[in-house]
Amino acid sequence: MNAAHGKVVYQFLLDRGIAKKSGETTPSNPWIITWGNEPKDGLKTNTVTDTGADQDGRAMDDGERTEYPTAMLTFRSNDYAAAVAKMQAVERLFDTKSGFYRASVTVDGEACILHAVHVRTKWTKIGKTEQDLDLFTMNVQITAESA
């Protein structure tokens, strides 16, 4: 798969209406989603970035390591309760029992299959921004491949 795993998650969240691109928000969905870098503006934002991968120890038979790509989702908001509700909605969406399994996602023209997104670290408040917005993070593990 050529697409960054985190970008597949970004596109999945965008496709599912969790948030909108900057300039496309509505009063009913004021959340902005970005890939890679936090936007300067926006009172309610969600940013997705790649964070490398988790690794298993070396396999006993051939010494190969298995990697599991990961991403970090960062949320900031001027409304603590709205941020918690949004993060819980994202967690429910990632739940393969109630959310999805094998979602088709197109990233930069490449068709991908998002098999699963496992929440590795549930949402955690990590402080405040310079604009006094609450700042949260959530870490996920991604299973995806080219279609």
Short mmCIF file of C-alpha atoms in Angstrom, two decimals:
data_model
loop_
_atom_site.label_atom_id
_atom_site.label_comp_id
_atom_site.label_asym_id
_atom_site.label_seq_id
_atom_site.Cartn_x
_atom_site.Cartn_y
_atom_site.Cartn_z
CA MET A 1 0.00 0.00 0.00
CA ASN A 2 1.46 3.34 -1.01
CA ALA A 3 -0.83 5.53 1.11
CA ALA A 4 0.24 6.42 4.63
CA HIS A 5 -1.78 4.36 7.09
CA GLY A 6 -2.71 7.43 9.09
CA LYS A 7 -3.98 9.12 5.95
CA VAL A 8 -6.29 6.14 5.37
CA VAL A 9 -7.75 6.76 8.84
CA TYR A 10 -8.03 10.50 8.06
CA GLN A 11 -9.94 9.76 4.85
CA PHE A 12 -12.14 7.20 6.63
CA LEU A 13 -13.14 9.78 9.27
CA LEU A 14 -13.74 12.39 6.57
CA ASP A 15 -15.86 9.95 4.54
CA ARG A 16 -17.92 9.05 7.63
CA GLY A 17 -18.66 12.72 8.41
CA ILE A 18 -16.84 12.82 11.75
CA ALA A 19 -15.42 16.18 10.67
CA LYS A 20 -15.12 18.35 7.56
CA LYS A 21 -12.22 19.96 5.74
CA SER A 22 -11.50 23.58 6.62
CA GLY A 23 -14.06 25.85 4.95
CA GLU A 24 -16.63 23.04 4.63
CA THR A 25 -17.92 22.96 8.21
CA THR A 26 -21.57 23.53 9.05
CA PRO A 27 -23.33 24.67 12.23
CA SER A 28 -24.40 21.06 12.82
CA ASN A 29 -20.84 19.79 12.30
CA PRO A 30 -18.31 22.52 13.20
CA TRP A 31 -15.37 20.07 13.52
CA ILE A 32 -12.41 20.52 11.14
CA ILE A 33 -10.23 17.52 10.27
CA THR A 34 -6.67 17.85 9.01
CA TRP A 35 -3.91 15.48 7.95
CA GLY A 36 -0.41 15.94 9.35
CA ASN A 37 -0.40 19.41 10.89
CA GLU A 38 -2.65 21.19 13.35
CA PRO A 39 -4.46 24.10 11.71
CA LYS A 40 -3.84 27.57 13.12
CA ASP A 41 -7.54 28.38 13.32
CA GLY A 42 -10.57 26.45 14.43
CA LEU A 43 -12.25 26.03 17.77
CA LYS A 44 -13.02 22.35 17.17
CA THR A 45 -10.36 20.41 15.28
CA ASN A 46 -9.21 16.82 14.78
CA THR A 47 -5.74 16.15 13.31
CA VAL A 48 -4.44 12.73 12.22
CA THR A 49 -0.70 12.01 12.01
CA ASP A 50 1.35 8.85 11.47
CA THR A 51 3.36 7.78 14.51
CA GLY A 52 5.42 4.88 13.22
CA ALA A 53 4.54 1.36 14.26
CA ASP A 54 4.29 -1.07 17.14
CA GLN A 55 6.57 -4.10 16.76
CA ASP A 56 6.37 -7.66 17.94
CA GLY A 57 9.57 -9.28 19.10
CA ARG A 58 11.56 -11.24 16.56
CA ALA A 59 9.99 -14.45 15.30
CA MET A 60 11.81 -17.53 16.59
CA ASP A 61 12.06 -19.26 13.21
CA ASP A 62 13.40 -16.50 10.95
CA GLY A 63 14.04 -13.47 13.15
CA GLU A 64 11.55 -11.34 11.21
CA ARG A 65 9.72 -8.56 13.04
CA THR A 66 6.05 -7.84 12.52
CA GLU A 67 5.08 -4.16 12.46
CA TYR A 68 1.64 -2.70 13.10
CA PRO A 69 1.25 0.86 11.77
CA THR A 70 -0.05 3.43 14.22
CA ALA A 71 -1.46 6.95 14.14
CA MET A 72 -2.25 9.68 16.63
CA LEU A 73 -5.51 11.59 16.59
CA THR A 74 -5.37 14.99 18.26
CA PHE A 75 -8.54 16.85 19.23
CA ARG A 76 -8.84 20.41 20.45
CA SER A 77 -11.97 22.24 21.45
CA ASN A 78 -13.39 25.22 23.28
CA ASP A 79 -16.05 22.87 24.68
CA TYR A 80 -14.78 20.02 26.88
CA ALA A 81 -18.03 18.03 26.75
CA ALA A 82 -18.26 18.33 22.95
CA ALA A 83 -14.68 17.08 22.60
CA VAL A 84 -15.37 14.06 24.82
CA ALA A 85 -18.54 13.28 22.84
CA LYS A 86 -16.63 13.53 19.55
CA MET A 87 -13.84 11.24 20.76
CA GLN A 88 -16.36 8.70 22.03
CA ALA A 89 -18.11 8.81 18.64
CA VAL A 90 -14.74 8.09 16.96
CA GLU A 91 -14.09 5.19 19.34
CA ARG A 92 -17.54 3.72 18.53
CA LEU A 93 -16.87 4.13 14.82
CA PHE A 94 -13.61 2.17 15.16
CA ASP A 95 -15.37 -0.64 17.07
CA THR A 96 -15.64 -3.52 14.59
CA LYS A 97 -18.72 -4.87 16.40
CA SER A 98 -20.79 -1.72 16.01
CA GLY A 99 -18.80 0.48 13.64
CA PHE A 100 -17.22 -1.09 10.56
CA TYR A 101 -15.21 -3.94 9.19
CA ARG A 102 -13.31 -3.86 5.89
CA ALA A 103 -14.17 -0.32 4.86
CA SER A 104 -13.26 0.80 1.34
CA VAL A 105 -11.31 4.05 1.36
CA THR A 106 -9.69 5.94 -1.54
CA VAL A 107 -6.57 7.96 -0.70
CA ASP A 108 -4.92 10.08 -3.39
CA GLY A 109 -6.48 7.86 -6.08
CA GLU A 110 -5.40 4.59 -4.44
CA ALA A 111 -8.18 2.19 -3.39
CA CYS A 112 -7.50 0.78 0.07
CA ILE A 113 -9.23 -1.64 2.41
CA LEU A 114 -9.26 -0.55 6.03
CA HIS A 115 -9.69 -3.80 7.91
CA ALA A 116 -9.62 -2.45 11.44
CA VAL A 117 -8.57 0.44 13.65
CA HIS A 118 -7.82 -0.56 17.23
CA VAL A 119 -7.77 2.13 19.90
CA ARG A 120 -4.45 1.60 21.68
CA THR A 121 -4.73 4.55 24.04
CA LYS A 122 -8.18 5.88 24.80
CA TRP A 123 -8.64 9.63 24.69
CA THR A 124 -6.47 11.50 27.15
CA LYS A 125 -6.44 15.20 27.98
CA ILE A 126 -2.88 16.43 27.52
CA GLY A 127 -3.33 20.10 28.36
CA LYS A 128 -4.43 23.36 26.80
CA THR A 129 -3.37 25.24 23.70
CA GLU A 130 -2.08 28.82 23.68
CA GLN A 131 -5.65 29.83 22.76
CA ASP A 132 -6.92 28.12 25.97
CA LEU A 133 -8.55 25.24 24.05
CA ASP A 134 -8.67 21.79 25.65
CA LEU A 135 -6.23 19.41 23.93
CA PHE A 136 -6.71 15.65 23.78
CA THR A 137 -5.02 12.71 22.05
CA MET A 138 -5.94 9.16 21.09
CA ASN A 139 -3.57 6.54 19.66
CA VAL A 140 -4.69 3.83 17.24
CA GLN A 141 -3.26 0.77 15.50
CA ILE A 142 -4.22 0.30 11.85
CA THR A 143 -4.72 -2.77 9.70
CA ALA A 144 -5.07 -1.78 6.03
CA GLU A 145 -3.96 -2.86 2.56
CA SER A 146 -4.34 -1.96 -1.11
CA ALA A 147 -7.65 -3.07 -2.60
#
